[in-house]
PDB file of C-alpha atoms in Angstrom:
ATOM      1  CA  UNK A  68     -27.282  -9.126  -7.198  1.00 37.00           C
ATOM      2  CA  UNK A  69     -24.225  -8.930  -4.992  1.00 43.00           C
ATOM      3  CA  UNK A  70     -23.827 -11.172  -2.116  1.00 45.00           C
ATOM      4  CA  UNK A  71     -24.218 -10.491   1.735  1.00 50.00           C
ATOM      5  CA  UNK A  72     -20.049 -11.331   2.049  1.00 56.00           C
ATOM      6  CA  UNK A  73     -19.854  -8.767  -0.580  1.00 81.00           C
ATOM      7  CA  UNK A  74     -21.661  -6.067   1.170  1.00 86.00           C
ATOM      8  CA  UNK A  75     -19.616  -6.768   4.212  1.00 89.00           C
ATOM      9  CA  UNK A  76     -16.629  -5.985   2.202  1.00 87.00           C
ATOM     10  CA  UNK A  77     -18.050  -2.319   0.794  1.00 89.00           C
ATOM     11  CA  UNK A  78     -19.279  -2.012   4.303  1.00 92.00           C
ATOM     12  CA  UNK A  79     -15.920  -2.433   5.694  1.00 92.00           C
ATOM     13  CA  UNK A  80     -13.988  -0.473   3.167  1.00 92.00           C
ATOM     14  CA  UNK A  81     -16.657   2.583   3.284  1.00 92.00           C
ATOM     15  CA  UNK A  82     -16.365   2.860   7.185  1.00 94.00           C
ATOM     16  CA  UNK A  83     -12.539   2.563   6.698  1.00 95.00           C
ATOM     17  CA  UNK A  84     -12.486   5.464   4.293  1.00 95.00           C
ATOM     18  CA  UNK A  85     -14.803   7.583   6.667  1.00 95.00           C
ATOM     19  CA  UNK A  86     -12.760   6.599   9.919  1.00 96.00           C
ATOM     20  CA  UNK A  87      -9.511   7.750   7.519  1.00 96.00           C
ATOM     21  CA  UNK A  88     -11.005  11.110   6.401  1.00 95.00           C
ATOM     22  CA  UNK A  89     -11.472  12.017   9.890  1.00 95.00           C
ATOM     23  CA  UNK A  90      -7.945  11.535  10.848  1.00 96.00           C
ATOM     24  CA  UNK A  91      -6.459  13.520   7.737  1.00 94.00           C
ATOM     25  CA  UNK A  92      -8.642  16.315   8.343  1.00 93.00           C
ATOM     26  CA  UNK A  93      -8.522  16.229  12.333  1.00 95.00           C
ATOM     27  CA  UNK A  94      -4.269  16.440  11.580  1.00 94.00           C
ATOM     28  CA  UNK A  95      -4.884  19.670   9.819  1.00 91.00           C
ATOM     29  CA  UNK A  96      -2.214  18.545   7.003  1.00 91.00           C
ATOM     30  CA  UNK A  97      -1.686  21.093   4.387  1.00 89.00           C
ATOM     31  CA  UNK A  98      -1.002  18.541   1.890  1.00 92.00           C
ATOM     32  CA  UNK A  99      -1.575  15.617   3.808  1.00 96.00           C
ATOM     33  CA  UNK A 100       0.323  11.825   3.761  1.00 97.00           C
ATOM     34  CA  UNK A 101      -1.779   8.594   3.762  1.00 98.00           C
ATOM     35  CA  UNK A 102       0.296   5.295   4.520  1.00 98.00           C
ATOM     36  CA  UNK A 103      -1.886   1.742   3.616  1.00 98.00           C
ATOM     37  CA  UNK A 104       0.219  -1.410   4.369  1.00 98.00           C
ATOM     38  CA  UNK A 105      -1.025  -4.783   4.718  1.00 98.00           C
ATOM     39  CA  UNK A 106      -0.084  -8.180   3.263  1.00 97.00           C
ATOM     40  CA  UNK A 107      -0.648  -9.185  -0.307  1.00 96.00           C
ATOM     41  CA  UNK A 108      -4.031  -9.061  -1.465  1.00 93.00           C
ATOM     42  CA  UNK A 109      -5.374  -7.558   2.064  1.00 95.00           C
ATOM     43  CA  UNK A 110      -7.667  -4.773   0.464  1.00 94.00           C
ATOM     44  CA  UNK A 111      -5.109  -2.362   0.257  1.00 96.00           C
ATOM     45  CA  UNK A 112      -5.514  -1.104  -3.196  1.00 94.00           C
ATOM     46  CA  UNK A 113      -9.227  -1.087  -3.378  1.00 93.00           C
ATOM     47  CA  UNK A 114      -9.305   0.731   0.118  1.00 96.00           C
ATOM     48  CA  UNK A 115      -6.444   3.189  -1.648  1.00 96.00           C
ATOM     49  CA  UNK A 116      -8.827   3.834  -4.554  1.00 94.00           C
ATOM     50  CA  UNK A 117     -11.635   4.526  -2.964  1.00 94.00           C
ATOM     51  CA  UNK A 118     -10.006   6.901  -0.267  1.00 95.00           C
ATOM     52  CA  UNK A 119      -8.006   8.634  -3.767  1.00 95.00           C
ATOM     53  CA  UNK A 120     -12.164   8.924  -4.960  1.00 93.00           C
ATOM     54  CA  UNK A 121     -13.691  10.758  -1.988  1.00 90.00           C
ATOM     55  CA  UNK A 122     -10.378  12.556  -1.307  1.00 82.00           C
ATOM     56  CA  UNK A 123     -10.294  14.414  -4.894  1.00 81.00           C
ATOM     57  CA  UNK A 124      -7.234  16.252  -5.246  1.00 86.00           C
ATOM     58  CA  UNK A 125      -5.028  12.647  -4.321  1.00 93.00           C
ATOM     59  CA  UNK A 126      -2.118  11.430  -5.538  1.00 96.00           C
ATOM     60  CA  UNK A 127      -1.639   7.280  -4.870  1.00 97.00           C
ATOM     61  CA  UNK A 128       1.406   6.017  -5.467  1.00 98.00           C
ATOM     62  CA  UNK A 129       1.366   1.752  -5.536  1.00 97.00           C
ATOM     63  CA  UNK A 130       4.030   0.219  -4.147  1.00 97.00           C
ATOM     64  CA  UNK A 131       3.871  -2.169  -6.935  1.00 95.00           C
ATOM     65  CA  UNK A 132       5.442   0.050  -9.459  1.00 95.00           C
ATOM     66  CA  UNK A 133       8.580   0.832  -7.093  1.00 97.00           C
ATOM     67  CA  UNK A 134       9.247  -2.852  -5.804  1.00 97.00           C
ATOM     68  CA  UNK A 135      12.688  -3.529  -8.122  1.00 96.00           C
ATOM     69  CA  UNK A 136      11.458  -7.136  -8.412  1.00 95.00           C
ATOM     70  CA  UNK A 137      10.457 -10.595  -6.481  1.00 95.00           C
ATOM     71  CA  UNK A 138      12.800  -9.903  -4.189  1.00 96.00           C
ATOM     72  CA  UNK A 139      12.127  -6.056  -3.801  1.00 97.00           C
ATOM     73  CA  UNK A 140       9.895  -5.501  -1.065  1.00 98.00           C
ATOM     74  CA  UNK A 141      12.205  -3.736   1.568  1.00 98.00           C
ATOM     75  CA  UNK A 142      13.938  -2.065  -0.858  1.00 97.00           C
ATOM     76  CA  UNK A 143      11.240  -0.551  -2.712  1.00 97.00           C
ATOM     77  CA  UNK A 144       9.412   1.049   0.441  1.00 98.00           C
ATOM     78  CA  UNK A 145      12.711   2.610   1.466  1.00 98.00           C
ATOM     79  CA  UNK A 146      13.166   4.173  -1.883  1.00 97.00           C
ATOM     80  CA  UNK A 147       9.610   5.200  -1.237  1.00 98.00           C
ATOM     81  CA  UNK A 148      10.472   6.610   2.146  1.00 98.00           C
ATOM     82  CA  UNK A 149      14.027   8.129   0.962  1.00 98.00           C
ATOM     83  CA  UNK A 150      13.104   9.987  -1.922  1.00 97.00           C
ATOM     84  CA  UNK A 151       9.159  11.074  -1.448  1.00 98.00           C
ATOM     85  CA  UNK A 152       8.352  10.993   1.967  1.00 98.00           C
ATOM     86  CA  UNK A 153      11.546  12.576   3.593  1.00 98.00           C
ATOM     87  CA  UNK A 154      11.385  15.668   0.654  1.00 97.00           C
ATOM     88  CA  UNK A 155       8.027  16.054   0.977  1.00 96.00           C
ATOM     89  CA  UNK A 156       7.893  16.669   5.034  1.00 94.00           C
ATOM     90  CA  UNK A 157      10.979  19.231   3.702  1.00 94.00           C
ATOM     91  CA  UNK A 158       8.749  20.665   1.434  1.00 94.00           C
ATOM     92  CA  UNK A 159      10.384  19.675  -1.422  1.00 94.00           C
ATOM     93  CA  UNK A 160       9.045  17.298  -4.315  1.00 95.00           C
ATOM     94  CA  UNK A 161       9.954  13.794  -4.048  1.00 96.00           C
ATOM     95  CA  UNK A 162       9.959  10.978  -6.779  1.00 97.00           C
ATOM     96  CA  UNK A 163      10.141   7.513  -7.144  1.00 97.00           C
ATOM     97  CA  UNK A 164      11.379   5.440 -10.325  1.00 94.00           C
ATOM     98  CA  UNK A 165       9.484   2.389 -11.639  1.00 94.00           C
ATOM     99  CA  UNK A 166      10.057  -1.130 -12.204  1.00 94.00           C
ATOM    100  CA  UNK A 167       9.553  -2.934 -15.618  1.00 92.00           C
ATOM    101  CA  UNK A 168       7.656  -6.394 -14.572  1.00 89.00           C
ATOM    102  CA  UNK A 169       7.935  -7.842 -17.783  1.00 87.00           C
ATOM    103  CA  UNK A 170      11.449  -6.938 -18.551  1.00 91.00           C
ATOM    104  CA  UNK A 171      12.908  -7.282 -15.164  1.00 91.00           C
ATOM    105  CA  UNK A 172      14.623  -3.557 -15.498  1.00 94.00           C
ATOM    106  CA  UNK A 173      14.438  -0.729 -13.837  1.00 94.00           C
ATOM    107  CA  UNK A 174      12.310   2.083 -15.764  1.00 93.00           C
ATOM    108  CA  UNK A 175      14.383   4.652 -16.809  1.00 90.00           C
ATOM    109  CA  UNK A 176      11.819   7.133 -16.545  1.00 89.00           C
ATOM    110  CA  UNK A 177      11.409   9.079 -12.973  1.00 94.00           C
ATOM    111  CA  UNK A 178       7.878   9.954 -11.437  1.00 96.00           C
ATOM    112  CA  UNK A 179       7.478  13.237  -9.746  1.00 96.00           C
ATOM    113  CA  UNK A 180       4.933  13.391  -6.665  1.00 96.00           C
ATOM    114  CA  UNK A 181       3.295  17.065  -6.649  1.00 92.00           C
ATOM    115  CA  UNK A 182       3.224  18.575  -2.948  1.00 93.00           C
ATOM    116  CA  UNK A 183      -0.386  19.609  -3.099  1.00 90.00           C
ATOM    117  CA  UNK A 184      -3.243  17.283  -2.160  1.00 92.00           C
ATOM    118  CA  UNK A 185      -3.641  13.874  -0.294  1.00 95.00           C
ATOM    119  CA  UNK A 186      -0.465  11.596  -1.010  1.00 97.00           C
ATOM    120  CA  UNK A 187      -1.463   8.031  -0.575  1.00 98.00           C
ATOM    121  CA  UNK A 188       0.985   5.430  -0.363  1.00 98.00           C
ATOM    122  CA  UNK A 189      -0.103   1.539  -0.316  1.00 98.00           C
ATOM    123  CA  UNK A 190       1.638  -1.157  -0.878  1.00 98.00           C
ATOM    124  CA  UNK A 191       3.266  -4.389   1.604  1.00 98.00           C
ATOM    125  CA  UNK A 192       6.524  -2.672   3.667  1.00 98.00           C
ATOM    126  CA  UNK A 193       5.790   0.860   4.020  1.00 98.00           C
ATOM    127  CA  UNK A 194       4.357   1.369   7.662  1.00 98.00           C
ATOM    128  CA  UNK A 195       8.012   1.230   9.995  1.00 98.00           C
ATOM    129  CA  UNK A 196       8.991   3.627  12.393  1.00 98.00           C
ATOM    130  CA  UNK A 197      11.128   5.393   9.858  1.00 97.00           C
ATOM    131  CA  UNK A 198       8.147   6.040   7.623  1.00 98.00           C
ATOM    132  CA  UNK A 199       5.630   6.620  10.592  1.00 98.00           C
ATOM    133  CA  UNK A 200       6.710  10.196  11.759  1.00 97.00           C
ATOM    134  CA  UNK A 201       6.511  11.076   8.076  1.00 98.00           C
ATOM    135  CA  UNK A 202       3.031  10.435   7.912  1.00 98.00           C
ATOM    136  CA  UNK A 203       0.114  12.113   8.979  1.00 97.00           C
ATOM    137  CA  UNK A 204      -2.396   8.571   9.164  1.00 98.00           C
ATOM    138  CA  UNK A 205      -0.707   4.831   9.245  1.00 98.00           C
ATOM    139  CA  UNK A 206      -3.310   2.068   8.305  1.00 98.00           C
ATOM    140  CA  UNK A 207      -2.710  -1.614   8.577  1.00 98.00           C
ATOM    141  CA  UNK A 208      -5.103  -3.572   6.443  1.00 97.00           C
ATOM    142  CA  UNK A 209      -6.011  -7.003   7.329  1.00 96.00           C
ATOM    143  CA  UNK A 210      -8.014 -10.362   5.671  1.00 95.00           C
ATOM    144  CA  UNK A 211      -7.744 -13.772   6.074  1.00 94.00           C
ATOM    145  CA  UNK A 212      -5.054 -15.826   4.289  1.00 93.00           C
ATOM    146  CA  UNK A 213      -7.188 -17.994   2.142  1.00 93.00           C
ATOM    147  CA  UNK A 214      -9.230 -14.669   1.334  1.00 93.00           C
ATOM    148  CA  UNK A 215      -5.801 -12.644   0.759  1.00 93.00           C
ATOM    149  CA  UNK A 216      -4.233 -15.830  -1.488  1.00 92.00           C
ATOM    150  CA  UNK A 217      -7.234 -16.276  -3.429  1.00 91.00           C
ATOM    151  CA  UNK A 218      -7.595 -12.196  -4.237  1.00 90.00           C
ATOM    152  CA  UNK A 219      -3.845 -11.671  -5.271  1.00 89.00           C
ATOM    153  CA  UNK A 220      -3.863 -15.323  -7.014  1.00 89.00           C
ATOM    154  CA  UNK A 221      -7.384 -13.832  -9.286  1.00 90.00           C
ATOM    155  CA  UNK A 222      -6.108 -10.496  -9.652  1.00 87.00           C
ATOM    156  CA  UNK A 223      -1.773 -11.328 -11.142  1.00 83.00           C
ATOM    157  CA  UNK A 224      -2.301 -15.239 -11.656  1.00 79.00           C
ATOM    158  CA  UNK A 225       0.334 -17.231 -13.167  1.00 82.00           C
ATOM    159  CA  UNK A 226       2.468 -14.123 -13.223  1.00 87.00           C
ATOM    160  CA  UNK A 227       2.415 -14.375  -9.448  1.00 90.00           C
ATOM    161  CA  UNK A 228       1.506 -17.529  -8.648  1.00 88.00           C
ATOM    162  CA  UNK A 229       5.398 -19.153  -8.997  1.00 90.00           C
ATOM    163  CA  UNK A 230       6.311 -16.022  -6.294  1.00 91.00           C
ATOM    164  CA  UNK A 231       3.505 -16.454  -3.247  1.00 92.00           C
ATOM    165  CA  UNK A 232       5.449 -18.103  -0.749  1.00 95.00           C
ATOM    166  CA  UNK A 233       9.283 -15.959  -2.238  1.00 96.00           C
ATOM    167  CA  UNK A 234       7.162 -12.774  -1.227  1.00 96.00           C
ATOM    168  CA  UNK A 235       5.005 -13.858   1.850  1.00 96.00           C
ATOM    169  CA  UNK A 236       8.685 -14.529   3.664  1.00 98.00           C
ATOM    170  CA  UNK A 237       9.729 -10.623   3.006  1.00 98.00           C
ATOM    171  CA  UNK A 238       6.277  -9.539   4.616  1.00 98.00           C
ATOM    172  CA  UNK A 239       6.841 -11.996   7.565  1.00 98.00           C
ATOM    173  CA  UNK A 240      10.001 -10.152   7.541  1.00 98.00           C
ATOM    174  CA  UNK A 241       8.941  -6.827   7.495  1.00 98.00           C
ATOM    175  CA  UNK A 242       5.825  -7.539  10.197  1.00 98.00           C
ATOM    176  CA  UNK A 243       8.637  -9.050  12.435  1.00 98.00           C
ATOM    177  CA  UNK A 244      11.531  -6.202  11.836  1.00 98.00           C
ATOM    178  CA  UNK A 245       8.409  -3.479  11.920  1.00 98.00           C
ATOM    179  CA  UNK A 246       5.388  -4.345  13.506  1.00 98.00           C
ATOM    180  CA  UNK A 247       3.395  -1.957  11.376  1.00 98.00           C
ATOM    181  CA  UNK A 248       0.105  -3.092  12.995  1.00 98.00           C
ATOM    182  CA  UNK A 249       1.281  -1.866  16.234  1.00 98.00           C
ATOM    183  CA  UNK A 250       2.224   1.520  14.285  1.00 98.00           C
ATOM    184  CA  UNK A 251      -1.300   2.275  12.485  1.00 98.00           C
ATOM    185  CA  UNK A 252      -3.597   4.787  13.390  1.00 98.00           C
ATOM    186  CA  UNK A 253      -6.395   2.401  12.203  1.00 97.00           C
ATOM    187  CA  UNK A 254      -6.482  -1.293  11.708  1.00 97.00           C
ATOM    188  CA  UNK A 255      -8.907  -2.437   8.516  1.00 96.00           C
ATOM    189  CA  UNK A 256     -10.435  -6.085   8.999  1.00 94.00           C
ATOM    190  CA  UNK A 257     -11.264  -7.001   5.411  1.00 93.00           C
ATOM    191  CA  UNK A 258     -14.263  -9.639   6.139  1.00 91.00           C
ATOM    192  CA  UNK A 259     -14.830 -12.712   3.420  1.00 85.00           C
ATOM    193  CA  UNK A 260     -15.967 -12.161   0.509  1.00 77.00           C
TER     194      UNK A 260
END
């Protein structure tokens, strides 16, 4: 049986897809673009999944393929924002190339993002002003930091573990440089679970 902190959690992330729908289909988007930032292990992935689910014909593209390492996260949402958000509001395909975890390489392989359907893009860095008028809905996602620690720290473990505090700094940096709360259409409060 799932517990009441748990149905909080679907509750929140239900009304937040709802509240999101309403604003991509209110913008009248052909093909419309779906920002989700938030600091590691926020919601934003699980929100991204579920909006991908009701949304059908979605593309999501995690910013945890792009990030070129540890150290990656600025650079990865400007590659993001450089070569599939800028082409796309052209009307042009974008794409993005990956990053190999394990090996600590670059993937040689490039991804292309179609133009048709809902492109959702989550991941820590991507809501700045840059990125903002490129979207049609921002969305800041929010949870406590024991919460967010504990969530990342179950989901990547030891792999991540060792890099907590390296990649907390670059979101204090991009929250500071950005203020992407400030530049959401909606704000997600991720109770305890």
């Amino acid at each position: 049986m799932p517990s009441k902190s748990n149905d909080a959690v679907e509750a929140a992330l239900s009304r937040a897809v709802d509240d999101i729908q309403a604003l991509v289909h209110a913008s009248g988007a052909f093909a419309p673009v779906v920002l989700i930032d938030g600091r590691s292990g926020a919601g934003k992935t699980s929100l991204s999944r579920r909006l991908a689910a009701d949304e059908g014909d979605a593309y999501v593209l995690a910013l945890d393929s792009v990030y070129p390492g540890w150290d990656g996260l600025r650079a990865g949402a400007d590659q993001v924002i450089d070569n599939v958000l800028t082409p796309r509001v052209r009307g042009a395909e974008g794409s993005w190339n990956g990053w190999n975890w394990q090996l600590d390489v670059p993937e040689t392989a490039s991804h292309v993002v179609p133009l048709h359907g809902t492109l959702i893009v989550e991941g820590a860095g991507i809501v700045t002003a840059a990125s903002a008028v490129l979207a049609d809905v921002r969305v800041w996602v929010e949870a406590a930091d024991a919460d967010r620690k504990r969530r990342a720290l179950t989901r990547d473990g030891d792999t991540y573990a060792p890099h907590w505090e390296r990649w907390a700094r670059q979101e204090d940096q991009h929250i500071a440089a950005n203020d992407p709360r400030s530049l959401a259409d909606i704000v997600v409060v991720v109770p305890t679970d």
